[in-house]
Coordinates of C-alpha atoms in Angstrom, one line a residue:
X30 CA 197.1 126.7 94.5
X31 CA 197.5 128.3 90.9
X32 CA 194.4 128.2 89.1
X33 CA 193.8 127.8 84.9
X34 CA 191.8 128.1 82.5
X35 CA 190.8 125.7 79.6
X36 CA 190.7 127.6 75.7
X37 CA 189.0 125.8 72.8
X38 CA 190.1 126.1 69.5
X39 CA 188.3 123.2 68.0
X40 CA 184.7 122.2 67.6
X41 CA 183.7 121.3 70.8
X42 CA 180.6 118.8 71.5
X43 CA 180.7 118.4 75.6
X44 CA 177.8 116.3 75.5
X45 CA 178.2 112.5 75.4
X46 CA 175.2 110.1 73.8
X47 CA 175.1 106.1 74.6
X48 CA 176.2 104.5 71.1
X49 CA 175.3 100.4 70.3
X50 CA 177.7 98.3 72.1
X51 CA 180.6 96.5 70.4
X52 CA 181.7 93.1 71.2
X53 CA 184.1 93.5 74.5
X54 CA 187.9 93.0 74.1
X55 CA 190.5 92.7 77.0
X56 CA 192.1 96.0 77.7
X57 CA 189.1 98.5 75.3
X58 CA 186.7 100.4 75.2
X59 CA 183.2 100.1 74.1
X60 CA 181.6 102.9 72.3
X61 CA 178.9 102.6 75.0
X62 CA 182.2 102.9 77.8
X63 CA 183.4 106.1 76.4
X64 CA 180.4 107.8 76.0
X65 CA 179.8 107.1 79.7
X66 CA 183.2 108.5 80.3
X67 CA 185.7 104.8 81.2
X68 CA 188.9 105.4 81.1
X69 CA 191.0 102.6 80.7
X70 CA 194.6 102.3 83.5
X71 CA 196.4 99.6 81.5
X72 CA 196.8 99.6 77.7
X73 CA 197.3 95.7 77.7
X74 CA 200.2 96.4 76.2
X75 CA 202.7 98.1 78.5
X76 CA 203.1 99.0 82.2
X77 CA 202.6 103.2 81.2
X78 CA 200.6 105.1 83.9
X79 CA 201.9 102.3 86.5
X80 CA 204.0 103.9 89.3
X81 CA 206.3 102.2 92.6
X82 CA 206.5 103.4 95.5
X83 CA 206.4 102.1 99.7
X84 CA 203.8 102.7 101.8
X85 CA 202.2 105.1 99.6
X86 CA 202.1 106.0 95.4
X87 CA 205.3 108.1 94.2
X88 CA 206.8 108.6 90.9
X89 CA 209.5 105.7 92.0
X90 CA 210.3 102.8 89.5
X91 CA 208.2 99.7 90.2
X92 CA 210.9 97.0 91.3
X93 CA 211.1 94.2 89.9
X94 CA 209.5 95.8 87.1
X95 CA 205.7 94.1 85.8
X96 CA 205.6 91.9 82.9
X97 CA 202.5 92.2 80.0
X98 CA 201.9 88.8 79.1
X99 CA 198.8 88.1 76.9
X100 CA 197.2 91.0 78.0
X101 CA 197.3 90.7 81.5
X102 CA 199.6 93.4 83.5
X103 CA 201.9 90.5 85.9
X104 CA 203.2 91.5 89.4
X105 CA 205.7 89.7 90.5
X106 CA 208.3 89.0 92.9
X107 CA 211.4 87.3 94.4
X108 CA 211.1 85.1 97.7
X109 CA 213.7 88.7 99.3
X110 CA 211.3 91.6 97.4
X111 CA 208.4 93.0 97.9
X112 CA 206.6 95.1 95.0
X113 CA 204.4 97.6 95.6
X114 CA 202.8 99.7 92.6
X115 CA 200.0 102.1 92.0
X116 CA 198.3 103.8 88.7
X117 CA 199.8 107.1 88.5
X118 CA 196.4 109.2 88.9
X119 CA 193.8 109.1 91.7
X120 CA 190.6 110.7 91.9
X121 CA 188.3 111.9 94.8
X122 CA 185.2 110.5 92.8
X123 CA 185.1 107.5 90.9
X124 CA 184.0 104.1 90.2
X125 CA 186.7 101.4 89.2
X126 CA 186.0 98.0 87.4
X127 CA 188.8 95.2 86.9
X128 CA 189.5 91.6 86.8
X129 CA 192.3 89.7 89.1
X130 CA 194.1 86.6 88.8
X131 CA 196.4 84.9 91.2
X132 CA 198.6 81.8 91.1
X133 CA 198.9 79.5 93.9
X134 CA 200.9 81.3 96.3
X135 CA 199.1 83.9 98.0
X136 CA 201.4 86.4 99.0
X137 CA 199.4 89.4 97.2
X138 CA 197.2 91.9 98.6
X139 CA 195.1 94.0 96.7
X140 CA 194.0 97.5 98.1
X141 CA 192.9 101.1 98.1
X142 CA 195.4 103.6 99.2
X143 CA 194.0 106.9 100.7
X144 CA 196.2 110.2 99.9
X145 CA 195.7 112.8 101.8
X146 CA 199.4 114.8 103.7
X147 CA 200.7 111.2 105.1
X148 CA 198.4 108.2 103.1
X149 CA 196.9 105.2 104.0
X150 CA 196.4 101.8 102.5
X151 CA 193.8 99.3 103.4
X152 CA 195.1 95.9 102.4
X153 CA 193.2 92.7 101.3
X154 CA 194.6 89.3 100.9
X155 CA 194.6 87.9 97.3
X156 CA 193.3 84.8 98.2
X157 CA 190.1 86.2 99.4
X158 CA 189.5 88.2 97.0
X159 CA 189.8 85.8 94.5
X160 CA 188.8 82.8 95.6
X161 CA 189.7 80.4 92.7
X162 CA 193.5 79.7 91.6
X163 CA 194.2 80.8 88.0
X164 CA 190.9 82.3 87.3
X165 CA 190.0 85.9 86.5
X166 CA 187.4 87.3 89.2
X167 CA 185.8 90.6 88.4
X168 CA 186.5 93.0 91.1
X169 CA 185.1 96.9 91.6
X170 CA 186.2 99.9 93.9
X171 CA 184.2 103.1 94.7
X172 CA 185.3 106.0 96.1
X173 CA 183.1 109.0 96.8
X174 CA 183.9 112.6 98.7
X175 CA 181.5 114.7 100.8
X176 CA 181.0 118.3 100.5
X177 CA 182.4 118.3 104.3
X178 CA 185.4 117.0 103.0
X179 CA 184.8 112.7 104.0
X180 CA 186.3 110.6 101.3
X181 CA 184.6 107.3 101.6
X182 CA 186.1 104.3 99.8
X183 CA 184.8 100.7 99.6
X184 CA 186.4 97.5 97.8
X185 CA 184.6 94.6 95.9
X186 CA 181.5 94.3 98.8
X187 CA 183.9 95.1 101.8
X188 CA 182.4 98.0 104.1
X189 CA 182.7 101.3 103.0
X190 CA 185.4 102.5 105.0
X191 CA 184.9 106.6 105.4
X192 CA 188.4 108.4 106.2
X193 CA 187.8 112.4 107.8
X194 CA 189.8 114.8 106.7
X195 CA 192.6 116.8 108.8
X196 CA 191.4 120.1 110.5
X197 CA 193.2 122.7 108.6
X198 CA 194.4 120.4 105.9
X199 CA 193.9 122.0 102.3
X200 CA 194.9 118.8 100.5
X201 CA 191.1 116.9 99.2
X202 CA 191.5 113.0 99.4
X203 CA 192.4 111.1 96.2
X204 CA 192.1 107.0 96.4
X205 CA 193.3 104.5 93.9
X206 CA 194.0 100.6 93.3
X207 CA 197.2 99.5 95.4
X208 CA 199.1 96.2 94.3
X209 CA 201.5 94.5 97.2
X210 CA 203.4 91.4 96.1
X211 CA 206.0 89.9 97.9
X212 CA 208.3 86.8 98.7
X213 CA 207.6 85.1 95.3
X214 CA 203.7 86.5 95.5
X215 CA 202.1 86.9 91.4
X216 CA 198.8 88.3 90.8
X217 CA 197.5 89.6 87.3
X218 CA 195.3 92.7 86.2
X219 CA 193.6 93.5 83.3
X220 CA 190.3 95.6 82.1
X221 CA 191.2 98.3 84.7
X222 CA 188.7 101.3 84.0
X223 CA 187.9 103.7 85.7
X224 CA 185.0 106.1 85.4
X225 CA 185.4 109.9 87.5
X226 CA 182.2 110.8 88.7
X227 CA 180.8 114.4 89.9
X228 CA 181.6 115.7 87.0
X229 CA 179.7 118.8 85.3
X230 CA 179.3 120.2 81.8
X231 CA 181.0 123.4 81.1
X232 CA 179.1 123.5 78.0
X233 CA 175.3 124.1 78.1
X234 CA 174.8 122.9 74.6
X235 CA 172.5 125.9 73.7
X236 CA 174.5 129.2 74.1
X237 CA 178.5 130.1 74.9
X238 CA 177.5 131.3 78.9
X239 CA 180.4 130.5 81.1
X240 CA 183.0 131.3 78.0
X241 CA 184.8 134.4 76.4
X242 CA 186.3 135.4 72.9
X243 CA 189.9 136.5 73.4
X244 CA 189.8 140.1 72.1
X245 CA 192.3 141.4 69.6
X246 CA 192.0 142.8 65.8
X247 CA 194.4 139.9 64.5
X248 CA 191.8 137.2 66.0
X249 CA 189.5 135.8 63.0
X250 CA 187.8 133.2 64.6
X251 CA 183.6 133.3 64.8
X252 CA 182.0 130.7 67.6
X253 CA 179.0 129.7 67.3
X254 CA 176.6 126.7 68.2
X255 CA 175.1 125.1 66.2
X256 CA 171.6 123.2 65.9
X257 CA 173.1 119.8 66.7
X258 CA 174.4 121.7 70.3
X259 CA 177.9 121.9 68.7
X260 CA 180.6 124.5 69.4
X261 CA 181.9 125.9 65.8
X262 CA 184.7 127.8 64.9
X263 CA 185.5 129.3 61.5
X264 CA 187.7 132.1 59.5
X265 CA 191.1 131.6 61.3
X266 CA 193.1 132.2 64.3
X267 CA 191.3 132.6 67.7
X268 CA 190.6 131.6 71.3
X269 CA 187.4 130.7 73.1
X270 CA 188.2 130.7 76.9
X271 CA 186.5 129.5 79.8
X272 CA 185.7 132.0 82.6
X273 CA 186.1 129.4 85.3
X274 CA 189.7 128.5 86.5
X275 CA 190.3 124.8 87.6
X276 CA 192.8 123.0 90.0
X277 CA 192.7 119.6 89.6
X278 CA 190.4 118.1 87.0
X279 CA 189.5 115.9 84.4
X280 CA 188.0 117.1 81.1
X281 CA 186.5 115.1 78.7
X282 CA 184.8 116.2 75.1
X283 CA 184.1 115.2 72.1
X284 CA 185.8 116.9 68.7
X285 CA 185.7 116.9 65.0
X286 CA 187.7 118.5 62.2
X287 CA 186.2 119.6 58.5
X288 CA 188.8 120.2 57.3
X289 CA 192.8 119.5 56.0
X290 CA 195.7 120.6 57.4
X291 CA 194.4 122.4 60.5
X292 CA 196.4 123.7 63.3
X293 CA 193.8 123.3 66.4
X294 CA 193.4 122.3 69.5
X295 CA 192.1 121.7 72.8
X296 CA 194.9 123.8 75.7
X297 CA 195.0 123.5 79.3
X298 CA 196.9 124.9 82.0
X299 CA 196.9 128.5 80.2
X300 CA 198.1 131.9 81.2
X301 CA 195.3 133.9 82.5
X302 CA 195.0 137.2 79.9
X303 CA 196.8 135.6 77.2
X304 CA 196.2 134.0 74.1

């Protein structure tokens, strides 16, 4: 597994603080969500980050392909097809939040498919879990791993359900939301956030510990941090590296420019040794 590290070349606040709390909207964000690190799975505008797939998520096109009606994200299919789709991204810690609605005919399942080498779903009927016809129902998922490697998932108030790893197996459990629709089935999404969980600052907020200046006469830039536990960089080209390398991950920050025309940025994925 190749390993990266993250370089900062922008001012770099890693810590989040709660903010007052705008009025909701389907499909957004409050301040107070993204300061406690939501992300939102459907844009309420378009089927992006949505993936297909049987039996378990791929990068296949989801046939027939969901319709974004009025902000709601609609599965649904013919009386001969069944539809199976799957945000693109799972996490091995995380709590999900989301509203469902179905129509009359109950051939939906929702669910929570496992990944591991082979994958797993565990399905539940529609009409259960949204017990009124036409009407949104507020549904959650939760999905936590062990340091001995158990991924434990649990939908809406169902019993957790823990799933052991393979002896041997390198691969870590992911989960995520599984939709199953078929012979003339329709069930509807929207507000699907997801917060990861777990995570850790890389950022202490006092001093650059667990970072390094890339070295080199041509590279200008000063770091420092200031009183307000800010990361600052000033006077021109450089990079600020961390010393820890990451596999899988999420990163999430805060940044601000002060100035015009400025050719910055956060990169991942980088070359080890190079700037």
């Amino acid at each position: 597994m190749r390993l990266h590290r993250i370089i900062a070349a922008v001012v770099i606040p890693l810590l989040l603080a709660p903010t007052t709390r705008a009025e909701e909207k389907p499909n957004t964000l409050t301040p107070k969500e993204i300061a406690e690190g939501w992300i939102l799975l459907f844009d309420g505008e378009t089927a992006f980050g949505w993936v297909g797939g049987r039996g378990r998520p791929t990068n296949e096109k989801i046939q027939p392909e969901p319709v974004v009606k009025e902000g709601g994200l609609i599965f649904n299919s013919t009386k001969a097809e069944t539809l199976n789709a799957y945000p693109s991204v799972g996490f091995a810690n995380y709590e999900m939040s989301f509203e469902a609605r179905r129509s009359g005919v109950s051939n939906a399942s929702l669910g929570l498919t496992v990944s591991d080498v082979g994958g797993s779903t565990l399905w539940f009927g529609a009409d259960a879990l949204c017990p009124t016809v036409n009407a949104w129902t507020p549904l959650t998922l939760k999905g936590t791993t062990s340091e001995s490697g158990v991924h434990t998932v649990a939908f809406a108030n169902k019993r957790p359900f823990p799933v052991s790893p393979v002896p041997g197996n390198p691969i870590s459990f992911t989960s995520r939301l599984a939709v199953e629709v078929r012979l003339g089935g329709r069930i509807e999404l929207r507000n699907v956030k997801i917060r990861p969980t777990k995570l850790h600052p890389i950022f202490n907020g006092k001093d650059l510990s667990g970072w390094k200046v890339f070295p080199g006469p041509k590279y200008k830039s000063v770091f420092t941090v200031t009183p307000t536990r800010e990361i600052a960089l000033n006077n021109g080209p450089g990079d600020l590296q961390t010393i820890e390398k990451y596999a899988n991950f999420c990163l999430q920050l805060d940044c601000k420019t002060n100035g015009k025309a400025l050719n910055s940025g956060v990169f991942f994925r980088c070359i080890d040794g190079q700037y």
